[in-house]
Amino acid sequence: MKSQNKTKGTELLMILAILLASCSTNKYAASEKVYKKQAKGFANIIKTTPPLNQEITTVDLKEQAWVGSVNFGIRKPNFVILHHTAQNSSDQTLKTFTITRTQVSAHYVIGRDGKIFQMVNDYLRAQHAGVGKWGNDTDLNSSSIGIEIDNNGDEPYPEAQIKSLLEVLAAVKKRYNIPVANFIGHADIAPTRKPDPNKFPWKVLAKKGFGFWYDDVLLMPPADFDTTAALRIIGYDVKNLSAAITAFKRHFVQTDISPMLTPADKLILFNLYKKYM
């Protein structure tokens, strides 16, 4: 009798676990339906020949022809942009990214406990970067993978979270051959608007090959060292120089993010800009 009761108890626990998992999955059933519908719409746009709304309107249609090439591919991301969510939980962020009116998303969300949520196919354009610039690229949404880290912006990043982040970074770096220099933060590309990811362990990432960090031994820059040009070479938009300096220091200095370069900051900048050249 005890054996039968134990078996029934185990079965009930299994059924409960399945039901809970089902509820968790169905929680986003509505947004999953919208995702599939939108993806299908994009697929139809891509496969329609000749492409819709791509004719040269200033030229007579008789002088235009469609001949499909056999040599083409799909979007290949070249940057990874890291964010902190500025929210209090993964659930809150998932909800934000599954509501149409927010108009924001990311390819991946990394929870505090290390759980990885993929929300947009790597080959599609997520809406995470907004208005920004890095080097000559002014549409980072179209050229990047966006990763949101579950963090309110003023708390430590748990070890499990960083471990999972490194796994994701390793995967996308290998998959798309993303250059070391192209792992950057939201604040780097939008220095007048964004501070994220704040207080972030960039050095840990750099040691694994995701972004650069300065060397332990720093050489004095020459007397004519042009700090503005160096920031521009790294990728910063120096139109607002104070904001660019703050973003640089938020990433590489962290102990002081005032909009002025100290002699120590210039040593770091001189060392780094040579890596980006």
PDB file of C-alpha atoms in Angstrom:
ATOM      1  CA  MET A   1       0.000   0.000   0.000  1.00  0.00           C
ATOM      2  CA  LYS A   2       2.806   2.393   0.881  1.00  0.00           C
ATOM      3  CA  SER A   3       4.470   1.586  -2.449  1.00  0.00           C
ATOM      4  CA  GLN A   4       1.251   2.350  -4.328  1.00  0.00           C
ATOM      5  CA  ASN A   5       0.771   5.643  -2.486  1.00  0.00           C
ATOM      6  CA  LYS A   6       4.386   6.601  -3.181  1.00  0.00           C
ATOM      7  CA  THR A   7       3.939   5.805  -6.877  1.00  0.00           C
ATOM      8  CA  LYS A   8       0.729   7.844  -7.044  1.00  0.00           C
ATOM      9  CA  GLY A   9       2.449  10.699  -5.219  1.00  0.00           C
ATOM     10  CA  THR A  10       5.317  10.649  -7.702  1.00  0.00           C
ATOM     11  CA  GLU A  11       2.876  10.628 -10.639  1.00  0.00           C
ATOM     12  CA  LEU A  12       0.996  13.593  -9.199  1.00  0.00           C
ATOM     13  CA  LEU A  13       4.225  15.539  -8.788  1.00  0.00           C
ATOM     14  CA  MET A  14       5.165  14.775 -12.395  1.00  0.00           C
ATOM     15  CA  ILE A  15       1.755  15.902 -13.656  1.00  0.00           C
ATOM     16  CA  LEU A  16       2.018  19.097 -11.584  1.00  0.00           C
ATOM     17  CA  ALA A  17       5.482  19.800 -12.981  1.00  0.00           C
ATOM     18  CA  ILE A  18       4.207  19.325 -16.553  1.00  0.00           C
ATOM     19  CA  LEU A  19       1.241  21.619 -15.903  1.00  0.00           C
ATOM     20  CA  LEU A  20       3.481  24.311 -14.404  1.00  0.00           C
ATOM     21  CA  ALA A  21       5.861  24.085 -17.366  1.00  0.00           C
ATOM     22  CA  SER A  22       2.894  24.312 -19.733  1.00  0.00           C
ATOM     23  CA  CYS A  23       1.556  27.393 -17.939  1.00  0.00           C
ATOM     24  CA  SER A  24       4.993  29.014 -18.073  1.00  0.00           C
ATOM     25  CA  THR A  25       5.215  28.385 -21.828  1.00  0.00           C
ATOM     26  CA  ASN A  26       1.639  29.499 -22.545  1.00  0.00           C
ATOM     27  CA  LYS A  27       2.267  32.739 -20.667  1.00  0.00           C
ATOM     28  CA  TYR A  28       3.799  34.134 -23.858  1.00  0.00           C
ATOM     29  CA  ALA A  29       1.557  32.291 -26.331  1.00  0.00           C
ATOM     30  CA  ALA A  30      -0.024  35.519 -27.591  1.00  0.00           C
ATOM     31  CA  SER A  31       3.279  37.283 -28.265  1.00  0.00           C
ATOM     32  CA  GLU A  32       4.701  34.082 -29.817  1.00  0.00           C
ATOM     33  CA  LYS A  33       1.781  34.120 -32.276  1.00  0.00           C
ATOM     34  CA  VAL A  34       2.555  37.738 -33.198  1.00  0.00           C
ATOM     35  CA  TYR A  35       6.265  36.858 -33.632  1.00  0.00           C
ATOM     36  CA  LYS A  36       5.432  34.037 -36.039  1.00  0.00           C
ATOM     37  CA  LYS A  37       3.006  36.224 -37.999  1.00  0.00           C
ATOM     38  CA  GLN A  38       5.576  39.005 -38.379  1.00  0.00           C
ATOM     39  CA  ALA A  39       8.328  36.555 -39.329  1.00  0.00           C
ATOM     40  CA  LYS A  40       6.041  35.030 -41.960  1.00  0.00           C
ATOM     41  CA  GLY A  41       5.357  38.512 -43.325  1.00  0.00           C
ATOM     42  CA  PHE A  42       9.077  39.214 -43.668  1.00  0.00           C
ATOM     43  CA  ALA A  43       9.571  35.832 -45.341  1.00  0.00           C
ATOM     44  CA  ASN A  44       6.901  36.722 -47.898  1.00  0.00           C
ATOM     45  CA  ILE A  45       8.586  40.066 -48.568  1.00  0.00           C
ATOM     46  CA  ILE A  46      11.942  38.377 -49.149  1.00  0.00           C
ATOM     47  CA  LYS A  47      10.635  35.664 -51.467  1.00  0.00           C
ATOM     48  CA  THR A  48       8.501  37.986 -53.623  1.00  0.00           C
ATOM     49  CA  THR A  49      10.137  38.629 -57.003  1.00  0.00           C
ATOM     50  CA  PRO A  50      10.654  41.203 -58.232  1.00  0.00           C
ATOM     51  CA  PRO A  51      10.906  42.786 -54.764  1.00  0.00           C
ATOM     52  CA  LEU A  52       7.991  44.976 -53.765  1.00  0.00           C
ATOM     53  CA  ASN A  53       8.508  48.748 -53.577  1.00  0.00           C
ATOM     54  CA  GLN A  54      12.132  48.578 -54.722  1.00  0.00           C
ATOM     55  CA  GLU A  55      11.712  49.849 -58.247  1.00  0.00           C
ATOM     56  CA  ILE A  56      13.609  52.940 -59.340  1.00  0.00           C
ATOM     57  CA  THR A  57      10.724  55.380 -59.571  1.00  0.00           C
ATOM     58  CA  THR A  58      12.618  57.902 -61.687  1.00  0.00           C
ATOM     59  CA  VAL A  59      13.245  55.344 -64.445  1.00  0.00           C
ATOM     60  CA  ASP A  60      10.622  53.911 -66.814  1.00  0.00           C
ATOM     61  CA  LEU A  61       9.593  50.385 -65.718  1.00  0.00           C
ATOM     62  CA  LYS A  62      10.272  49.156 -69.274  1.00  0.00           C
ATOM     63  CA  GLU A  63      13.907  49.957 -68.659  1.00  0.00           C
ATOM     64  CA  GLN A  64      14.055  47.847 -65.494  1.00  0.00           C
ATOM     65  CA  ALA A  65      14.285  44.066 -65.209  1.00  0.00           C
ATOM     66  CA  TRP A  66      14.553  41.469 -62.460  1.00  0.00           C
ATOM     67  CA  VAL A  67      17.111  38.666 -62.749  1.00  0.00           C
ATOM     68  CA  GLY A  68      17.604  36.734 -59.518  1.00  0.00           C
ATOM     69  CA  SER A  69      21.217  36.065 -58.579  1.00  0.00           C
ATOM     70  CA  VAL A  70      22.252  32.789 -56.979  1.00  0.00           C
ATOM     71  CA  ASN A  71      24.886  34.509 -54.825  1.00  0.00           C
ATOM     72  CA  PHE A  72      23.412  36.130 -51.727  1.00  0.00           C
ATOM     73  CA  GLY A  73      22.954  35.615 -48.001  1.00  0.00           C
ATOM     74  CA  ILE A  74      21.126  36.994 -44.993  1.00  0.00           C
ATOM     75  CA  ARG A  75      21.948  39.587 -42.368  1.00  0.00           C
ATOM     76  CA  LYS A  76      25.293  39.002 -40.642  1.00  0.00           C
ATOM     77  CA  PRO A  77      25.687  40.909 -37.367  1.00  0.00           C
ATOM     78  CA  ASN A  78      29.066  42.557 -36.899  1.00  0.00           C
ATOM     79  CA  PHE A  79      28.669  44.071 -33.409  1.00  0.00           C
ATOM     80  CA  VAL A  80      27.416  42.946 -30.015  1.00  0.00           C
ATOM     81  CA  ILE A  81      25.881  45.677 -27.867  1.00  0.00           C
ATOM     82  CA  LEU A  82      25.377  45.054 -24.152  1.00  0.00           C
ATOM     83  CA  HIS A  83      22.688  46.706 -22.042  1.00  0.00           C
ATOM     84  CA  HIS A  84      21.428  46.517 -18.508  1.00  0.00           C
ATOM     85  CA  THR A  85      17.644  46.258 -18.367  1.00  0.00           C
ATOM     86  CA  ALA A  86      17.120  49.005 -15.749  1.00  0.00           C
ATOM     87  CA  GLN A  87      14.296  46.808 -14.459  1.00  0.00           C
ATOM     88  CA  ASN A  88      13.853  44.571 -11.432  1.00  0.00           C
ATOM     89  CA  SER A  89      13.384  41.109 -12.940  1.00  0.00           C
ATOM     90  CA  SER A  90      13.626  39.052 -16.101  1.00  0.00           C
ATOM     91  CA  ASP A  91       9.836  38.674 -16.099  1.00  0.00           C
ATOM     92  CA  GLN A  92       9.439  42.437 -16.153  1.00  0.00           C
ATOM     93  CA  THR A  93      11.829  42.725 -19.106  1.00  0.00           C
ATOM     94  CA  LEU A  94      10.221  39.843 -21.015  1.00  0.00           C
ATOM     95  CA  LYS A  95       6.862  41.565 -20.592  1.00  0.00           C
ATOM     96  CA  THR A  96       8.301  44.867 -21.823  1.00  0.00           C
ATOM     97  CA  PHE A  97       9.706  43.156 -24.917  1.00  0.00           C
ATOM     98  CA  THR A  98       6.452  41.349 -25.704  1.00  0.00           C
ATOM     99  CA  ILE A  99       4.210  44.425 -25.701  1.00  0.00           C
ATOM    100  CA  THR A 100       3.883  46.111 -29.099  1.00  0.00           C
ATOM    101  CA  ARG A 101       3.559  49.645 -27.777  1.00  0.00           C
ATOM    102  CA  THR A 102       7.009  49.611 -26.140  1.00  0.00           C
ATOM    103  CA  GLN A 103       8.716  49.179 -29.542  1.00  0.00           C
ATOM    104  CA  VAL A 104      11.846  47.787 -27.867  1.00  0.00           C
ATOM    105  CA  SER A 105      13.435  44.349 -27.933  1.00  0.00           C
ATOM    106  CA  ALA A 106      16.728  42.474 -27.803  1.00  0.00           C
ATOM    107  CA  HIS A 107      18.047  39.251 -29.247  1.00  0.00           C
ATOM    108  CA  TYR A 108      18.917  37.849 -25.810  1.00  0.00           C
ATOM    109  CA  VAL A 109      18.072  38.534 -22.171  1.00  0.00           C
ATOM    110  CA  ILE A 110      20.361  37.123 -19.469  1.00  0.00           C
ATOM    111  CA  GLY A 111      18.656  36.618 -16.105  1.00  0.00           C
ATOM    112  CA  ARG A 112      20.235  37.194 -12.719  1.00  0.00           C
ATOM    113  CA  ASP A 113      20.187  33.429 -12.190  1.00  0.00           C
ATOM    114  CA  GLY A 114      21.981  32.838 -15.493  1.00  0.00           C
ATOM    115  CA  LYS A 115      18.934  31.767 -17.505  1.00  0.00           C
ATOM    116  CA  ILE A 116      19.229  32.714 -21.179  1.00  0.00           C
ATOM    117  CA  PHE A 117      16.168  33.916 -23.074  1.00  0.00           C
ATOM    118  CA  GLN A 118      16.415  34.349 -26.848  1.00  0.00           C
ATOM    119  CA  MET A 119      13.726  36.719 -28.070  1.00  0.00           C
ATOM    120  CA  VAL A 120      14.676  37.557 -31.667  1.00  0.00           C
ATOM    121  CA  ASN A 121      16.324  35.430 -34.352  1.00  0.00           C
ATOM    122  CA  ASP A 122      19.957  36.553 -34.792  1.00  0.00           C
ATOM    123  CA  TYR A 123      19.283  37.184 -38.462  1.00  0.00           C
ATOM    124  CA  LEU A 124      16.534  39.693 -37.721  1.00  0.00           C
ATOM    125  CA  ARG A 125      16.844  43.314 -36.634  1.00  0.00           C
ATOM    126  CA  ALA A 126      15.964  43.776 -32.959  1.00  0.00           C
ATOM    127  CA  GLN A 127      15.088  47.251 -31.669  1.00  0.00           C
ATOM    128  CA  HIS A 128      17.594  47.720 -28.874  1.00  0.00           C
ATOM    129  CA  ALA A 129      20.150  50.348 -29.909  1.00  0.00           C
ATOM    130  CA  GLY A 130      17.981  53.320 -30.810  1.00  0.00           C
ATOM    131  CA  VAL A 131      19.621  56.498 -32.024  1.00  0.00           C
ATOM    132  CA  GLY A 132      23.373  56.054 -31.784  1.00  0.00           C
ATOM    133  CA  LYS A 133      26.662  56.007 -33.630  1.00  0.00           C
ATOM    134  CA  TRP A 134      29.851  53.971 -33.527  1.00  0.00           C
ATOM    135  CA  GLY A 135      32.518  54.959 -36.006  1.00  0.00           C
ATOM    136  CA  ASN A 136      30.603  55.595 -39.229  1.00  0.00           C
ATOM    137  CA  ASP A 137      27.747  53.235 -38.360  1.00  0.00           C
ATOM    138  CA  THR A 138      24.563  55.150 -37.580  1.00  0.00           C
ATOM    139  CA  ASP A 139      22.143  52.199 -37.602  1.00  0.00           C
ATOM    140  CA  LEU A 140      23.483  49.787 -35.013  1.00  0.00           C
ATOM    141  CA  ASN A 141      20.150  47.945 -34.846  1.00  0.00           C
ATOM    142  CA  SER A 142      20.815  46.686 -38.367  1.00  0.00           C
ATOM    143  CA  SER A 143      24.374  45.530 -37.718  1.00  0.00           C
ATOM    144  CA  SER A 144      24.346  44.179 -34.172  1.00  0.00           C
ATOM    145  CA  ILE A 145      23.210  41.560 -31.702  1.00  0.00           C
ATOM    146  CA  GLY A 146      21.552  43.177 -28.680  1.00  0.00           C
ATOM    147  CA  ILE A 147      21.959  41.525 -25.286  1.00  0.00           C
ATOM    148  CA  GLU A 148      20.047  42.757 -22.241  1.00  0.00           C
ATOM    149  CA  ILE A 149      21.446  41.877 -18.815  1.00  0.00           C
ATOM    150  CA  ASP A 150      18.869  41.682 -16.036  1.00  0.00           C
ATOM    151  CA  ASN A 151      20.135  44.409 -13.720  1.00  0.00           C
ATOM    152  CA  ASN A 152      18.640  47.627 -12.360  1.00  0.00           C
ATOM    153  CA  GLY A 153      21.826  49.523 -13.184  1.00  0.00           C
ATOM    154  CA  ASP A 154      23.144  49.915  -9.670  1.00  0.00           C
ATOM    155  CA  GLU A 155      23.801  46.395  -8.399  1.00  0.00           C
ATOM    156  CA  PRO A 156      26.507  43.727  -8.827  1.00  0.00           C
ATOM    157  CA  TYR A 157      26.291  41.242 -11.690  1.00  0.00           C
ATOM    158  CA  PRO A 158      25.999  37.701 -10.251  1.00  0.00           C
ATOM    159  CA  GLU A 159      28.617  35.130 -11.215  1.00  0.00           C
ATOM    160  CA  ALA A 160      25.988  32.838 -12.796  1.00  0.00           C
ATOM    161  CA  GLN A 161      24.797  35.702 -14.974  1.00  0.00           C
ATOM    162  CA  ILE A 162      28.278  36.598 -16.218  1.00  0.00           C
ATOM    163  CA  LYS A 163      29.018  32.918 -16.860  1.00  0.00           C
ATOM    164  CA  SER A 164      25.942  32.611 -19.090  1.00  0.00           C
ATOM    165  CA  LEU A 165      26.732  35.908 -20.805  1.00  0.00           C
ATOM    166  CA  LEU A 166      30.221  34.642 -21.676  1.00  0.00           C
ATOM    167  CA  GLU A 167      28.685  31.499 -23.173  1.00  0.00           C
ATOM    168  CA  VAL A 168      26.372  33.567 -25.381  1.00  0.00           C
ATOM    169  CA  LEU A 169      29.208  35.886 -26.418  1.00  0.00           C
ATOM    170  CA  ALA A 170      31.430  32.937 -27.322  1.00  0.00           C
ATOM    171  CA  ALA A 171      28.674  31.424 -29.430  1.00  0.00           C
ATOM    172  CA  VAL A 172      27.830  34.559 -31.423  1.00  0.00           C
ATOM    173  CA  LYS A 173      31.490  35.522 -31.829  1.00  0.00           C
ATOM    174  CA  LYS A 174      32.263  32.147 -33.378  1.00  0.00           C
ATOM    175  CA  ARG A 175      29.035  31.989 -35.381  1.00  0.00           C
ATOM    176  CA  TYR A 176      29.458  35.387 -37.050  1.00  0.00           C
ATOM    177  CA  ASN A 177      33.204  35.965 -36.731  1.00  0.00           C
ATOM    178  CA  ILE A 178      32.664  39.195 -34.782  1.00  0.00           C
ATOM    179  CA  PRO A 179      35.901  41.168 -34.229  1.00  0.00           C
ATOM    180  CA  VAL A 180      37.229  41.565 -30.680  1.00  0.00           C
ATOM    181  CA  ALA A 181      36.840  45.349 -30.871  1.00  0.00           C
ATOM    182  CA  ASN A 182      33.134  45.130 -31.683  1.00  0.00           C
ATOM    183  CA  PHE A 183      31.830  44.086 -28.260  1.00  0.00           C
ATOM    184  CA  ILE A 184      30.594  47.389 -26.838  1.00  0.00           C
ATOM    185  CA  GLY A 185      28.019  48.938 -24.523  1.00  0.00           C
ATOM    186  CA  HIS A 186      24.881  50.957 -25.110  1.00  0.00           C
ATOM    187  CA  ALA A 187      26.543  53.961 -23.469  1.00  0.00           C
ATOM    188  CA  ASP A 188      29.406  53.713 -25.968  1.00  0.00           C
ATOM    189  CA  ILE A 189      27.106  54.200 -28.958  1.00  0.00           C
ATOM    190  CA  ALA A 190      24.653  56.608 -27.313  1.00  0.00           C
ATOM    191  CA  PRO A 191      26.761  58.637 -24.855  1.00  0.00           C
ATOM    192  CA  THR A 192      24.306  61.529 -24.560  1.00  0.00           C
ATOM    193  CA  ARG A 193      21.369  59.249 -23.729  1.00  0.00           C
ATOM    194  CA  LYS A 194      22.391  56.020 -22.056  1.00  0.00           C
ATOM    195  CA  PRO A 195      24.563  54.885 -19.103  1.00  0.00           C
ATOM    196  CA  ASP A 196      24.316  51.140 -19.604  1.00  0.00           C
ATOM    197  CA  PRO A 197      25.619  48.700 -18.756  1.00  0.00           C
ATOM    198  CA  ASN A 198      26.648  50.593 -15.639  1.00  0.00           C
ATOM    199  CA  LYS A 199      29.422  49.388 -13.296  1.00  0.00           C
ATOM    200  CA  PHE A 200      30.004  46.496 -15.656  1.00  0.00           C
ATOM    201  CA  PRO A 201      32.986  44.054 -15.500  1.00  0.00           C
ATOM    202  CA  TRP A 202      34.351  44.851 -18.965  1.00  0.00           C
ATOM    203  CA  LYS A 203      37.830  43.662 -17.961  1.00  0.00           C
ATOM    204  CA  VAL A 204      36.491  40.151 -17.313  1.00  0.00           C
ATOM    205  CA  LEU A 205      35.004  40.079 -20.811  1.00  0.00           C
ATOM    206  CA  ALA A 206      38.166  41.463 -22.409  1.00  0.00           C
ATOM    207  CA  LYS A 207      40.246  38.674 -20.876  1.00  0.00           C
ATOM    208  CA  LYS A 208      38.000  36.222 -22.751  1.00  0.00           C
ATOM    209  CA  GLY A 209      38.345  38.072 -26.057  1.00  0.00           C
ATOM    210  CA  PHE A 210      35.180  40.169 -25.983  1.00  0.00           C
ATOM    211  CA  GLY A 211      36.312  43.775 -26.299  1.00  0.00           C
ATOM    212  CA  PHE A 212      39.634  45.421 -25.467  1.00  0.00           C
ATOM    213  CA  TRP A 213      41.126  46.471 -22.142  1.00  0.00           C
ATOM    214  CA  TYR A 214      44.252  48.452 -21.363  1.00  0.00           C
ATOM    215  CA  ASP A 215      47.561  46.791 -20.467  1.00  0.00           C
ATOM    216  CA  ASP A 216      48.994  46.599 -16.955  1.00  0.00           C
ATOM    217  CA  VAL A 217      52.023  48.644 -18.001  1.00  0.00           C
ATOM    218  CA  LEU A 218      51.150  51.970 -19.629  1.00  0.00           C
ATOM    219  CA  LEU A 219      53.478  54.198 -21.637  1.00  0.00           C
ATOM    220  CA  MET A 220      53.362  57.971 -21.572  1.00  0.00           C
ATOM    221  CA  PRO A 221      51.677  59.443 -24.648  1.00  0.00           C
ATOM    222  CA  PRO A 222      53.610  61.951 -26.762  1.00  0.00           C
ATOM    223  CA  ALA A 223      53.194  65.629 -25.985  1.00  0.00           C
ATOM    224  CA  ASP A 224      51.096  66.153 -29.113  1.00  0.00           C
ATOM    225  CA  PHE A 225      48.725  63.237 -28.391  1.00  0.00           C
ATOM    226  CA  ASP A 226      45.309  64.170 -29.809  1.00  0.00           C
ATOM    227  CA  THR A 227      42.801  62.740 -27.338  1.00  0.00           C
ATOM    228  CA  THR A 228      39.766  63.720 -29.415  1.00  0.00           C
ATOM    229  CA  ALA A 229      41.134  61.930 -32.474  1.00  0.00           C
ATOM    230  CA  ALA A 230      41.932  58.891 -30.302  1.00  0.00           C
ATOM    231  CA  LEU A 231      38.342  58.715 -29.028  1.00  0.00           C
ATOM    232  CA  ARG A 232      37.101  58.979 -32.619  1.00  0.00           C
ATOM    233  CA  ILE A 233      39.435  56.186 -33.758  1.00  0.00           C
ATOM    234  CA  ILE A 234      38.085  53.898 -31.027  1.00  0.00           C
ATOM    235  CA  GLY A 235      34.572  54.597 -32.327  1.00  0.00           C
ATOM    236  CA  TYR A 236      33.086  57.307 -30.109  1.00  0.00           C
ATOM    237  CA  ASP A 237      30.956  60.069 -31.566  1.00  0.00           C
ATOM    238  CA  VAL A 238      32.875  63.166 -30.458  1.00  0.00           C
ATOM    239  CA  LYS A 239      30.267  65.673 -31.614  1.00  0.00           C
ATOM    240  CA  ASN A 240      29.493  66.046 -27.911  1.00  0.00           C
ATOM    241  CA  LEU A 241      33.005  65.633 -26.568  1.00  0.00           C
ATOM    242  CA  SER A 242      32.068  65.725 -22.881  1.00  0.00           C
ATOM    243  CA  ALA A 243      29.550  62.916 -23.376  1.00  0.00           C
ATOM    244  CA  ALA A 244      32.094  60.877 -25.339  1.00  0.00           C
ATOM    245  CA  ILE A 245      34.674  61.262 -22.554  1.00  0.00           C
ATOM    246  CA  THR A 246      32.129  60.234 -19.919  1.00  0.00           C
ATOM    247  CA  ALA A 247      31.164  57.155 -21.955  1.00  0.00           C
ATOM    248  CA  PHE A 248      34.816  56.210 -22.447  1.00  0.00           C
ATOM    249  CA  LYS A 249      35.501  56.546 -18.715  1.00  0.00           C
ATOM    250  CA  ARG A 250      32.314  54.667 -17.796  1.00  0.00           C
ATOM    251  CA  HIS A 251      33.607  51.745 -19.853  1.00  0.00           C
ATOM    252  CA  PHE A 252      37.347  51.804 -19.161  1.00  0.00           C
ATOM    253  CA  VAL A 253      37.960  53.843 -15.972  1.00  0.00           C
ATOM    254  CA  GLN A 254      34.753  53.332 -13.927  1.00  0.00           C
ATOM    255  CA  THR A 255      36.053  54.883 -10.699  1.00  0.00           C
ATOM    256  CA  ASP A 256      35.496  58.382 -12.106  1.00  0.00           C
ATOM    257  CA  ILE A 257      33.156  59.303 -14.963  1.00  0.00           C
ATOM    258  CA  SER A 258      33.590  63.069 -14.948  1.00  0.00           C
ATOM    259  CA  PRO A 259      33.712  64.611 -18.470  1.00  0.00           C
ATOM    260  CA  MET A 260      37.395  65.536 -18.256  1.00  0.00           C
ATOM    261  CA  LEU A 261      40.461  63.432 -19.063  1.00  0.00           C
ATOM    262  CA  THR A 262      42.952  63.296 -16.219  1.00  0.00           C
ATOM    263  CA  PRO A 263      46.622  62.439 -16.863  1.00  0.00           C
ATOM    264  CA  ALA A 264      45.854  58.843 -15.787  1.00  0.00           C
ATOM    265  CA  ASP A 265      42.881  58.696 -18.179  1.00  0.00           C
ATOM    266  CA  LYS A 266      45.116  59.830 -21.029  1.00  0.00           C
ATOM    267  CA  LEU A 267      47.536  56.971 -20.309  1.00  0.00           C
ATOM    268  CA  ILE A 268      44.645  54.513 -20.618  1.00  0.00           C
ATOM    269  CA  LEU A 269      43.296  56.194 -23.751  1.00  0.00           C
ATOM    270  CA  PHE A 270      46.718  56.198 -25.434  1.00  0.00           C
ATOM    271  CA  ASN A 271      47.170  52.506 -24.718  1.00  0.00           C
ATOM    272  CA  LEU A 272      43.711  51.590 -25.975  1.00  0.00           C
ATOM    273  CA  TYR A 273      43.458  53.631 -29.139  1.00  0.00           C
ATOM    274  CA  LYS A 274      46.513  51.860 -30.534  1.00  0.00           C
ATOM    275  CA  LYS A 275      44.647  48.549 -30.160  1.00  0.00           C
ATOM    276  CA  TYR A 276      41.765  49.898 -32.227  1.00  0.00           C
ATOM    277  CA  MET A 277      43.927  51.217 -35.064  1.00  0.00           C
TER     278      MET A 277
END
